[in-house]
Short mmCIF file of C-alpha atoms and ligand atoms in Angstrom, two decimals:
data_model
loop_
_atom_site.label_atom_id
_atom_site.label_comp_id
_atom_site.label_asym_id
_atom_site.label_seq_id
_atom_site.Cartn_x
_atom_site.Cartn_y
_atom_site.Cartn_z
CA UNK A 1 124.00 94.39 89.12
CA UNK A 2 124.26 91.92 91.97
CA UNK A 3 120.90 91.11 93.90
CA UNK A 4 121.48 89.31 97.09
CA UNK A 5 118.14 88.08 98.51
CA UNK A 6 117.86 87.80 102.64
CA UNK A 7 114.98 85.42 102.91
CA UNK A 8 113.65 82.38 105.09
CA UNK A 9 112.70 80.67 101.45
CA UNK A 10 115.66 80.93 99.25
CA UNK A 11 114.12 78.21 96.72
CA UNK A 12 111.74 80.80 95.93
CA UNK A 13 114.41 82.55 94.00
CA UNK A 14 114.82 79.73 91.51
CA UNK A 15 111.24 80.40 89.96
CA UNK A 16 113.68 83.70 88.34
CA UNK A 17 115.78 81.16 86.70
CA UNK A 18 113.29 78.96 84.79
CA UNK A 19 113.27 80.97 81.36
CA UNK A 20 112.99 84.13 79.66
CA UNK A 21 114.90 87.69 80.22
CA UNK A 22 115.73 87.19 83.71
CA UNK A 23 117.51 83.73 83.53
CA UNK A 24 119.27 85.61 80.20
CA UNK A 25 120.57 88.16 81.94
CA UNK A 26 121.76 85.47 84.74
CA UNK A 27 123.60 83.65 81.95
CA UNK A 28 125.13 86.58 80.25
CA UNK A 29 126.64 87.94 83.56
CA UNK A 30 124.73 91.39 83.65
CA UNK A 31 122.90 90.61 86.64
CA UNK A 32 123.77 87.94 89.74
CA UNK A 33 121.08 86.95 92.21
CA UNK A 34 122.19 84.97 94.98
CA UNK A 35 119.75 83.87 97.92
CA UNK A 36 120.87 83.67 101.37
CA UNK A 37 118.83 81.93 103.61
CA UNK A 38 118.02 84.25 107.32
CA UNK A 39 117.72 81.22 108.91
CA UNK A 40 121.52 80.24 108.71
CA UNK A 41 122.22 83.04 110.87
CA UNK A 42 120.12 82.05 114.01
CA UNK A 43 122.01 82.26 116.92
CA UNK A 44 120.16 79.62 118.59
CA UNK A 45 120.91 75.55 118.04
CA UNK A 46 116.96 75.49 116.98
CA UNK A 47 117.11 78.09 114.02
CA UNK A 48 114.49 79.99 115.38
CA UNK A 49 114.18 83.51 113.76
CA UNK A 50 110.77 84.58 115.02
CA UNK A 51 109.13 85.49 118.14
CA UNK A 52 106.47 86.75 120.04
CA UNK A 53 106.12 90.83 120.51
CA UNK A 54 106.34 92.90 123.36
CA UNK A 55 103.62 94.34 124.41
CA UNK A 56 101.09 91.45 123.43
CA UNK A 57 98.96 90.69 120.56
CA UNK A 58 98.47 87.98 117.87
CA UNK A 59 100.93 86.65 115.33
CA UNK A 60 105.20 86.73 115.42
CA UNK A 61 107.92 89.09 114.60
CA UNK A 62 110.79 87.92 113.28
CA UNK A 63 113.68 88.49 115.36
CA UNK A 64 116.44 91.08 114.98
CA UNK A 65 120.01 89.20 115.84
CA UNK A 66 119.35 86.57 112.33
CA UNK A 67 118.69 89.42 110.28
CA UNK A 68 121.34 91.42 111.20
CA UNK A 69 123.88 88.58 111.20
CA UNK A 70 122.54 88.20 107.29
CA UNK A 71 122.75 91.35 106.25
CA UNK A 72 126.32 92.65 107.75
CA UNK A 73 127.14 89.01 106.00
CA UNK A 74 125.51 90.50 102.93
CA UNK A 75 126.98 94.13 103.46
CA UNK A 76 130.54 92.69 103.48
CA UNK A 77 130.29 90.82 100.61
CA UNK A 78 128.79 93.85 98.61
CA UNK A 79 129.92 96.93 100.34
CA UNK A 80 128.32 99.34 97.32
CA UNK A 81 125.27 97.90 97.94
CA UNK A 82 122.28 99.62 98.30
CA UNK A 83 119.95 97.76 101.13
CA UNK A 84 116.02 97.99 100.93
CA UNK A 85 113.31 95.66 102.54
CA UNK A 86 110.28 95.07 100.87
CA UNK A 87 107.34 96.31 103.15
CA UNK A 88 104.17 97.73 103.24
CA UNK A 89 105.22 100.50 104.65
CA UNK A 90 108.05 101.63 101.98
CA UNK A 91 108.04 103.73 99.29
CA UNK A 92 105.77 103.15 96.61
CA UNK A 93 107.53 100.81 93.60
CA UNK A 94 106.88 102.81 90.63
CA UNK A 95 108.82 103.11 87.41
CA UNK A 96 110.71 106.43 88.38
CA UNK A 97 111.99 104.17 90.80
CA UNK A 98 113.08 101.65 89.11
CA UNK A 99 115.16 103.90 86.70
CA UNK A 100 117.10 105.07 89.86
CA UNK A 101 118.04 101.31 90.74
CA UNK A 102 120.27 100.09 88.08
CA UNK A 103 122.86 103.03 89.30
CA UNK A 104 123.98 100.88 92.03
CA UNK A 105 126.67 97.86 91.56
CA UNK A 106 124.93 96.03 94.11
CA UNK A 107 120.97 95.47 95.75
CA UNK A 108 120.67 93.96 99.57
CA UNK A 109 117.00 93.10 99.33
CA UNK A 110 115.42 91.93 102.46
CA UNK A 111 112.05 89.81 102.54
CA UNK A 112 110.38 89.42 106.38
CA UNK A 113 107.62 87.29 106.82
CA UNK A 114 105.36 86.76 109.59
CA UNK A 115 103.76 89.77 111.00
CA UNK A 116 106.75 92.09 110.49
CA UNK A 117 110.39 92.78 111.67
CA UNK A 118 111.80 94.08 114.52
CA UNK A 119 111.79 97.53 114.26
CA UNK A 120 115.40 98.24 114.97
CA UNK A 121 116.23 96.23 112.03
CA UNK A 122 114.91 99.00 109.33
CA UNK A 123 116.20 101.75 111.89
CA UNK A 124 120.11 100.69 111.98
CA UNK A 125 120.96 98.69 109.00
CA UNK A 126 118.74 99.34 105.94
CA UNK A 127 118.78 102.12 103.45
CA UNK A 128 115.47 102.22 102.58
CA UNK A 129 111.96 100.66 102.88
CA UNK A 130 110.15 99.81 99.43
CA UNK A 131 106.38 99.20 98.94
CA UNK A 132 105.23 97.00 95.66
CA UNK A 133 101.65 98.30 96.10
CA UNK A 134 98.89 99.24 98.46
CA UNK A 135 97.96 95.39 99.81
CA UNK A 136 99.48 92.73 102.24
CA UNK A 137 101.61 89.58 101.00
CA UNK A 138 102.61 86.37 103.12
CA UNK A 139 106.05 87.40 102.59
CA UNK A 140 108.39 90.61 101.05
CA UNK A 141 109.62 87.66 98.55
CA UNK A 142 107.21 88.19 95.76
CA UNK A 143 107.90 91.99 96.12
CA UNK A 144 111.88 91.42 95.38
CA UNK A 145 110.95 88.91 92.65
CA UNK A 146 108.72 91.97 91.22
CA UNK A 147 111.71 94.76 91.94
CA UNK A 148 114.02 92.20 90.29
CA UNK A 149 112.11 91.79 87.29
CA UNK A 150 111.53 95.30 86.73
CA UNK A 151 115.28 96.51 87.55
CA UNK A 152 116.73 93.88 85.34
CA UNK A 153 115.09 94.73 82.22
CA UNK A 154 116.01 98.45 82.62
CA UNK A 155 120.04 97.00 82.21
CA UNK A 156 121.23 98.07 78.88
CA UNK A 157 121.21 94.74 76.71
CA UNK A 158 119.18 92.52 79.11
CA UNK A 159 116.32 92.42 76.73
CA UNK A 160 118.24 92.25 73.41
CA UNK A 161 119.13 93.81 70.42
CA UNK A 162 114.77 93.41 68.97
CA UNK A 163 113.48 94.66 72.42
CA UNK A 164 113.92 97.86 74.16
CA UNK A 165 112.43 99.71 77.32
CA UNK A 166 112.42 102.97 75.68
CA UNK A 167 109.62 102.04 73.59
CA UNK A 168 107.36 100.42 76.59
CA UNK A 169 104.78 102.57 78.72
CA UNK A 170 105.57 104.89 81.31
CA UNK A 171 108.98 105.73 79.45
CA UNK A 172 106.62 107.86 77.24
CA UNK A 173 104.90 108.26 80.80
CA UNK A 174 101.68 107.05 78.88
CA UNK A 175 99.74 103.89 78.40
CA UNK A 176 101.11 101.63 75.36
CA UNK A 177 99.15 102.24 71.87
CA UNK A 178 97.28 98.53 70.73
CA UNK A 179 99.74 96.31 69.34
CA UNK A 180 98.68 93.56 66.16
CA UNK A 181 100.48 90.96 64.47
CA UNK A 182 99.29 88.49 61.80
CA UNK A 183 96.35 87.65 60.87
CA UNK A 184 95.13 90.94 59.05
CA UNK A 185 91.47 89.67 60.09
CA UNK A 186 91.08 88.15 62.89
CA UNK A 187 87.40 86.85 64.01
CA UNK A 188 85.97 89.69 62.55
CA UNK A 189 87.99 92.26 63.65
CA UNK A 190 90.62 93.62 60.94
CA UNK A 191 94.05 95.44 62.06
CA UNK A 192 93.92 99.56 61.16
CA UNK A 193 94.53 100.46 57.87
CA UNK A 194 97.09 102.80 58.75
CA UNK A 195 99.68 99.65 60.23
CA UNK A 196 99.83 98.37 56.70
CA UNK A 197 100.16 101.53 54.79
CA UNK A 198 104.16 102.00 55.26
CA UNK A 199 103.72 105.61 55.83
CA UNK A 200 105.79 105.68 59.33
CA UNK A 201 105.28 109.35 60.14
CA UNK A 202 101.35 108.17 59.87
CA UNK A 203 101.65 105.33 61.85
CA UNK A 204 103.78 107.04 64.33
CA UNK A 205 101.17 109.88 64.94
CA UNK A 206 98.25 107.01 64.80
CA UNK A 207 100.67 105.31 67.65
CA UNK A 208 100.75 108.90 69.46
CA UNK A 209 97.09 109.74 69.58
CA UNK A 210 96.23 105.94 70.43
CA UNK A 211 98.24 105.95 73.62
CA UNK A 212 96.86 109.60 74.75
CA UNK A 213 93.38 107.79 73.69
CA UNK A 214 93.83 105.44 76.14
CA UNK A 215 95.41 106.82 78.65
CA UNK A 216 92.95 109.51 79.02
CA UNK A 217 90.17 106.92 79.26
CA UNK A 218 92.26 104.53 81.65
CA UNK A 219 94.61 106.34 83.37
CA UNK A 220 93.87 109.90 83.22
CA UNK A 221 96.01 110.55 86.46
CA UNK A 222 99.53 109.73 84.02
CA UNK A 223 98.50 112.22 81.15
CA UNK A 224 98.37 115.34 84.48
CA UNK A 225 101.93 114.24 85.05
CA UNK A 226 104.12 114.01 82.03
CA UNK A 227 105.53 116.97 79.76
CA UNK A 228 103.26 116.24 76.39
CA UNK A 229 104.94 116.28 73.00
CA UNK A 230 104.34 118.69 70.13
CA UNK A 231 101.01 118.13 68.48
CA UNK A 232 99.72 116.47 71.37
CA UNK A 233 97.72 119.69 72.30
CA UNK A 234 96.12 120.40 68.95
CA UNK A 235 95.01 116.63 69.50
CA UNK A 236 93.28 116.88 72.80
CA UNK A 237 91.82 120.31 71.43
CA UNK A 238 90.25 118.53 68.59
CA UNK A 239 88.95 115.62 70.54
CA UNK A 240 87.32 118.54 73.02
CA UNK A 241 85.55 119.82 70.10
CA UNK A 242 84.23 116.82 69.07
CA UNK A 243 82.91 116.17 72.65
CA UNK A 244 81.63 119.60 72.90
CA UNK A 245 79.47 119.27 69.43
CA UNK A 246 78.39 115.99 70.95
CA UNK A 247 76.97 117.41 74.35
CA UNK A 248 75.33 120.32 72.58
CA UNK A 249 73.71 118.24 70.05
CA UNK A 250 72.25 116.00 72.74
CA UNK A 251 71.55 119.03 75.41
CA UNK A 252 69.32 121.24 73.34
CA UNK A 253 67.56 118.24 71.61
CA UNK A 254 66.15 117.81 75.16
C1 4G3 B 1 104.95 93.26 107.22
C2 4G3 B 1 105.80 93.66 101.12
C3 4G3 B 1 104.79 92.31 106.23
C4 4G3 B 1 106.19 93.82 107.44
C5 4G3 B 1 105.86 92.68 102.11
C6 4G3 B 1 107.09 92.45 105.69
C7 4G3 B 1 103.43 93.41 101.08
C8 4G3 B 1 104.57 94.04 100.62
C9 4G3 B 1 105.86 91.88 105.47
C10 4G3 B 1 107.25 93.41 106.67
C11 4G3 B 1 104.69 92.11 102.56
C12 4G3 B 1 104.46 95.10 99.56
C13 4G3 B 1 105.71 90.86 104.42
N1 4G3 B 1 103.50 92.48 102.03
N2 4G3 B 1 103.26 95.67 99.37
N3 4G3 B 1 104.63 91.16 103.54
O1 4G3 B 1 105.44 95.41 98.91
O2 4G3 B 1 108.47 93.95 106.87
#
């Protein structure tokens, strides 16, 4: 996958390559990410890229003739690539989407900065809009950095042989079950019996019914969403009983 990166602050970009998965997947040739710097293609001897807006009103918009010049620059250099621009206003980032992303040989992402882009930009020459989350950033550069990260790591043997995104939440569509490593006891609080007994069919039901746990407590929202497995039923059915005993007991006591 090749990410090319239309920003006014390509030295952002090198924060990706200071360790771990990403910079791994760098060396190892699965990914590229290459930052191109907006401001190259100003058509003015100043480098501007940003101006006032029509109509009135505070702050700047960046303007339309750099960013185009970047991204048909881009666009020839990665014809198969998909373009997006990371703004409020996009799509909502989840992890459905980024399971649809590694599918394309190539990503055109585009970060503005100021108040916004001209609007003709997202009209004529991008594919799509993407959102990161409901809130407002400086910049969409933090938002590619995010879509990076989470695209990578979905490319089969970024994260090693150990490691593997089918295990992680949201591929099960539910919260992760509590992880432990050494020590057994740890200021006071010991790791579950069951995580030491070597019985993997009871671990991996103990694993099950800890993620539904939690998700139902957390995230209750995920567990309305995804198909549940075999077993998970008679689970929730017994933890309704339990709850039901509970709110009788305490209802006709008063
Ligand atoms: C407005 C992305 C602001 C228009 C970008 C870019 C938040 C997100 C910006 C525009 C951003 C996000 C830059 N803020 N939630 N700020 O993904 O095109």
């Amino acid at each position: 996958m090749d990410f090319t990166v239309l920003t006014l602050f390509p030295e952002m970009f090198s924060a990706l390559l200071v360790g771990g998965i990403i910079k791994r997947a760098v060396e190892s040739r699965r990914i590229s990410i290459e930052a191109i710097d907006i401001r190259d293609f100003a058509t003015d001897r100043h480098g501007i890229v940003d101006d006032r807006p029509y109509g009135g009103g505070c702050g700047m918009v960046m303007k339309p003739e750099p960013l185009a010049g970047a991204i048909r620059h881009a666009k020839k250099r990665h014809p198969e690539a998909y373009t997006l621009m990371l703004t409020p206003q996009g799509r909502l980032f989840d992890q459905a989407l980024a399971r649809e992303l590694p599918g394309y040989a190539g990503l055109i992402l585009i970060c503005g900065r100021y108040e916004g882009v001209d609007e003709r930009i997202s009209q004529d020459l991008v594919d799509g809009e993407l959102s990161i989350g409901d809130y407002v950033l400086t910049g969409g550069e933090l938002a590619a950095m995010v879509v990076i990260d989470a695209v990578t790591r979905l490319i089969p043997g970024a994260l090693g042989g150990e490691q593997s995104a089918e295990e992680d939440s949201f591929s099960t569509g539910l919260l992760e079950y509590p992880q432990y490593t050494r020590p057994r006891s740890f200021e006071g609080v010991h790791v579950p019996d069951v995580l030491l007994s070597g019985d993997h069919g009871a671990i991996s039901r103990w694993r099950r019914q800890a993620s539904l746990i939690r998700t139902l407590l957390k995230r209750p929202d995920l567990l309305l969403g995804q198909p549940l497995r075999p077993g998970d039923m008679e689970f929730l059915e017994k933890l309704r009983q339990h709850i039901e005993t509970i709110i009788e007991k305490h209802s006709t006591a008063s």
